[in-house]
mmCIF file of C-alpha atoms in Angstrom:
data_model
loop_
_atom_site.group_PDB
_atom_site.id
_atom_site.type_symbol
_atom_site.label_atom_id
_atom_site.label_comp_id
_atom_site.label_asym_id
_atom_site.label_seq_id
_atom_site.Cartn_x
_atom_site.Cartn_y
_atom_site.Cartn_z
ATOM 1 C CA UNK A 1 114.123 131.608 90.939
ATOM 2 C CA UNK A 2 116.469 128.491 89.615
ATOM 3 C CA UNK A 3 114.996 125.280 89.720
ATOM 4 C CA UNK A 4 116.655 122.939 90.507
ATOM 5 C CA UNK A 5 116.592 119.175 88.846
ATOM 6 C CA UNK A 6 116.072 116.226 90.999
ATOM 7 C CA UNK A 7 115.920 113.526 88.692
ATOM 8 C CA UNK A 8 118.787 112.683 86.996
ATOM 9 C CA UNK A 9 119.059 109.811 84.152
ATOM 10 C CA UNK A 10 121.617 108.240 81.651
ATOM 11 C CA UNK A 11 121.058 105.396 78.983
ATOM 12 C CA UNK A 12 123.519 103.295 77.155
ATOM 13 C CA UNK A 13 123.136 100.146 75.175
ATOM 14 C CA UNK A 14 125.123 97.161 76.450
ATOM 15 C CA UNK A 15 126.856 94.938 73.927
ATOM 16 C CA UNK A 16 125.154 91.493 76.626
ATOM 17 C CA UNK A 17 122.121 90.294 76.268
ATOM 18 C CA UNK A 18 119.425 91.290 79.215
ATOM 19 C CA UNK A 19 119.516 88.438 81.092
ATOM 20 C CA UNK A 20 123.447 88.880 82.077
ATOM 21 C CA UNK A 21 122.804 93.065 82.520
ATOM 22 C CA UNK A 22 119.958 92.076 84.902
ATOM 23 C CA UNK A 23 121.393 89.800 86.980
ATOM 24 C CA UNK A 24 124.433 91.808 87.829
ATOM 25 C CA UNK A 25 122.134 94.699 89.164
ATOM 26 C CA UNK A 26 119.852 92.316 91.322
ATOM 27 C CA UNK A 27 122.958 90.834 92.877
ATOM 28 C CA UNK A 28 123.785 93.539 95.519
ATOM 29 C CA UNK A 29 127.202 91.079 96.040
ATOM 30 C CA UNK A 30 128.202 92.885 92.337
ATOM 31 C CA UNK A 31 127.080 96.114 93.506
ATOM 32 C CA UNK A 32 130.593 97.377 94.254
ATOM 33 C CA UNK A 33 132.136 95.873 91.189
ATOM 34 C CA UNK A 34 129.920 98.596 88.749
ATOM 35 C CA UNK A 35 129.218 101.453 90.935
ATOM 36 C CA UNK A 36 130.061 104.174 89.540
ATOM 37 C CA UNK A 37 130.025 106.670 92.709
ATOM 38 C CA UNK A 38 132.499 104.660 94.297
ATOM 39 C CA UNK A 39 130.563 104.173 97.354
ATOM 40 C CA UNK A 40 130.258 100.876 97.871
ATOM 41 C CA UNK A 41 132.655 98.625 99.473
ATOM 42 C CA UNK A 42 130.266 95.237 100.576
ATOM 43 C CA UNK A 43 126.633 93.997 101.179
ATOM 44 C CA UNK A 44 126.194 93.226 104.500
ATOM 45 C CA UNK A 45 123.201 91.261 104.046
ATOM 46 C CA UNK A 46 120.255 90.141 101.266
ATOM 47 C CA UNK A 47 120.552 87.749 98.486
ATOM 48 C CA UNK A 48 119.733 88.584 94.858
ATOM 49 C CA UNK A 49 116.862 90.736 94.771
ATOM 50 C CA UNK A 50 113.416 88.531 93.742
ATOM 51 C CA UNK A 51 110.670 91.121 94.830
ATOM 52 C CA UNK A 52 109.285 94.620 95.997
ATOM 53 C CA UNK A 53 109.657 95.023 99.622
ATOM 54 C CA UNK A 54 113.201 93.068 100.110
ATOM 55 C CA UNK A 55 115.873 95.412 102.022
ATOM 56 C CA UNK A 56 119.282 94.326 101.372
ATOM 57 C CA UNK A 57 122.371 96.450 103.268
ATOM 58 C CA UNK A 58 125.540 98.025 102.341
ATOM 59 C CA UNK A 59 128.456 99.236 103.785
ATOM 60 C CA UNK A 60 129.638 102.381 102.005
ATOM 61 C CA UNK A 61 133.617 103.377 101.536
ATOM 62 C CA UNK A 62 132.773 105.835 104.686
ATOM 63 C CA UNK A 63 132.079 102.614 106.817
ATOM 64 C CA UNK A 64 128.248 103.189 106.715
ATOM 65 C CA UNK A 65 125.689 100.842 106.765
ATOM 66 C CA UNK A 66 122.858 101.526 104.211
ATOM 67 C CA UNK A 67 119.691 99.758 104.440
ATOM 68 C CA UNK A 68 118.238 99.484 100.716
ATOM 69 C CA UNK A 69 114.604 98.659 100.580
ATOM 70 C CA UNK A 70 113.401 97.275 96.388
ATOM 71 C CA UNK A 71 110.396 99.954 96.092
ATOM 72 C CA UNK A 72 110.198 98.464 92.437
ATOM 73 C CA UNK A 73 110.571 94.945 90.821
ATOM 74 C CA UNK A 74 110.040 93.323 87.529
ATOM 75 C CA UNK A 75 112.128 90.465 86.755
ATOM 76 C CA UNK A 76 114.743 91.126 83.979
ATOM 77 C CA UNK A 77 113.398 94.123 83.525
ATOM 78 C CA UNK A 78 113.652 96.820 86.107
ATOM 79 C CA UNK A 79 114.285 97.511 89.689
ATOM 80 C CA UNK A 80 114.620 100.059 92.519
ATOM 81 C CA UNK A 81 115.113 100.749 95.783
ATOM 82 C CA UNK A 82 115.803 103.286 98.243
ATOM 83 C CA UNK A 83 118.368 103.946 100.740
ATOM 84 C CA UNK A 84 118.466 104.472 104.206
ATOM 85 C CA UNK A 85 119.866 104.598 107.616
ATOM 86 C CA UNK A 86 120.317 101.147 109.354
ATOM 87 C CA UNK A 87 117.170 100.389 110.548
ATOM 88 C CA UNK A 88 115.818 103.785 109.427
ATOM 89 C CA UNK A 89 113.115 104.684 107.045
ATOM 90 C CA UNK A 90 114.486 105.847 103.523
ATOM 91 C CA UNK A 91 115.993 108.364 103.114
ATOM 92 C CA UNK A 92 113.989 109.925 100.258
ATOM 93 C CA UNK A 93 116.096 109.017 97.087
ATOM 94 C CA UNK A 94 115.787 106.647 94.663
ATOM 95 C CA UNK A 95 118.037 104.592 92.191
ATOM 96 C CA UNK A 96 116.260 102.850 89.606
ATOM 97 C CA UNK A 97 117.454 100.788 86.643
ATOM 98 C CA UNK A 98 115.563 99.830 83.563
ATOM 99 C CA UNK A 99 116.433 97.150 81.212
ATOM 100 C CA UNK A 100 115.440 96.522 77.331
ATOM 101 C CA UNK A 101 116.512 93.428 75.380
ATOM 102 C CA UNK A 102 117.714 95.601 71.904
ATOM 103 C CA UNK A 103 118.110 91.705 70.249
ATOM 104 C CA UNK A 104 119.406 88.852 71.567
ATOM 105 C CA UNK A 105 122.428 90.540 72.057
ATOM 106 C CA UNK A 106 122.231 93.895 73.329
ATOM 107 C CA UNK A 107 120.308 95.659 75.911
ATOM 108 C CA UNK A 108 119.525 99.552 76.407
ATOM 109 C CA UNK A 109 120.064 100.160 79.818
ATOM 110 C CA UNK A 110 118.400 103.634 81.699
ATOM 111 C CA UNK A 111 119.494 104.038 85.107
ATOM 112 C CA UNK A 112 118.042 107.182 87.044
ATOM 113 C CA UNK A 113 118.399 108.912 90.507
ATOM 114 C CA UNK A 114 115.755 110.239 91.715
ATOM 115 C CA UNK A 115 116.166 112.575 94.604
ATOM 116 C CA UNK A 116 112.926 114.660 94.522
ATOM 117 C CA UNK A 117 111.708 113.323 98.393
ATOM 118 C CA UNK A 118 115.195 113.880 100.249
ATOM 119 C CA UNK A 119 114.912 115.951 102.780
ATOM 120 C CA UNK A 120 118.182 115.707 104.542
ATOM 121 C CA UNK A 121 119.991 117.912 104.601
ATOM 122 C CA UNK A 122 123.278 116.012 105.375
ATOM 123 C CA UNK A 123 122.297 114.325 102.134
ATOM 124 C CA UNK A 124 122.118 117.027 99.669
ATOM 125 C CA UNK A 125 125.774 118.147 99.134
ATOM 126 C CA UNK A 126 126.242 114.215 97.613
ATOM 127 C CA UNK A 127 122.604 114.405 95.599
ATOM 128 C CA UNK A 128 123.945 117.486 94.034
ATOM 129 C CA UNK A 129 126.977 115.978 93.170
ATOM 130 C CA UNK A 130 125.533 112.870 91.380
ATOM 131 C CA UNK A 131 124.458 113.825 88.061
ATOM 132 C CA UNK A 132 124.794 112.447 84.440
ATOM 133 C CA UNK A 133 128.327 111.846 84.554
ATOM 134 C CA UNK A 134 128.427 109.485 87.302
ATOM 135 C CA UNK A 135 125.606 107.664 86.579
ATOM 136 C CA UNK A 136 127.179 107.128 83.547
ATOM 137 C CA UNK A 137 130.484 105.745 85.370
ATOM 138 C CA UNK A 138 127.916 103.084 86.914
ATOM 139 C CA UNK A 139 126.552 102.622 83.222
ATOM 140 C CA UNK A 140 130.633 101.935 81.996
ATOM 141 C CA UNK A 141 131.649 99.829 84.438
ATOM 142 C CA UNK A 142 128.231 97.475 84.109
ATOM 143 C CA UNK A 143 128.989 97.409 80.382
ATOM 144 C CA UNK A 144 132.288 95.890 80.968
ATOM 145 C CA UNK A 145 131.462 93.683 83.024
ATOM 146 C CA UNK A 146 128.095 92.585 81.464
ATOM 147 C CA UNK A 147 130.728 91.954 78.152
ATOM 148 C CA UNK A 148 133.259 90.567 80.014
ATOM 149 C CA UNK A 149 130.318 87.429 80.650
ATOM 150 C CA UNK A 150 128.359 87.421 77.414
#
């Protein structure tokens, strides 16, 4: 029997130094601007992410609202949260980023999706679908930007 992978991950270095990185991906106003899924149209509401337990909300390019509660937080460092339903619990996936200052300069940047929890199933078709290569879109598009301020 095929197993199949649920965690998904892609790492490029970033010619900005950590700080800059960082504060793009706590923003959820810049969310849209790097996403590599093209899912994202807005935040709804939620200011730049401080903290573990903060929900901020989306509206996707379907016109849903996403509820996005930080499950993991370390300033300039790394952060995660998890999707849902407005008002809802999570979902069951999980988009993390990691960031490491290289030099003053550059940062290595992982970000991963983690999708081993989801249970619905009008969810999976679009977990399938997200795997190295778009994760690596988000990855780009955060590089250009991050370089586009450093």
């Amino acid at each position: 029997m095929e197993t199949e992978n649920r965690v998904v991950s892609a790492t490029r270095d970033i010619a900005a130094p950590a700080a800059i990185v960082f504060e793009l991906i706590a923003d959820p106003r810049r969310q849209p601007e790097w996403d590599g899924n093209d899912n994202l149209v807005e935040v709804i509401s939620g200011d730049r992410i401080s903290a573990a337990g903060q929900v901020f909300a989306m509206r996707t390019t379907k016109g849903n609202h996403r509820d996005n509660l930080v499950t993991d937080f370390e300033e300039g460092r790394r952060i995660a949260w998890r999707p849902g339903d407005a008002g809802g619990p999570p979902a069951g996936h999980e988009w993390r980023w990691e960031v490491e200052p290289v030099d003053e300069r550059t940062s290595r940047v992982t970000h991963t999706y983690d999708w081993t929890e989801l249970a619905d199933e009008r969810r999976m078709t679009r977990a399938r679908a997200t795997g190295e290569p778009q994760l690596r879109a988000s990855l780009d598009r955060l590089a250009t930007l991050a370089e586009s301020l450093a």
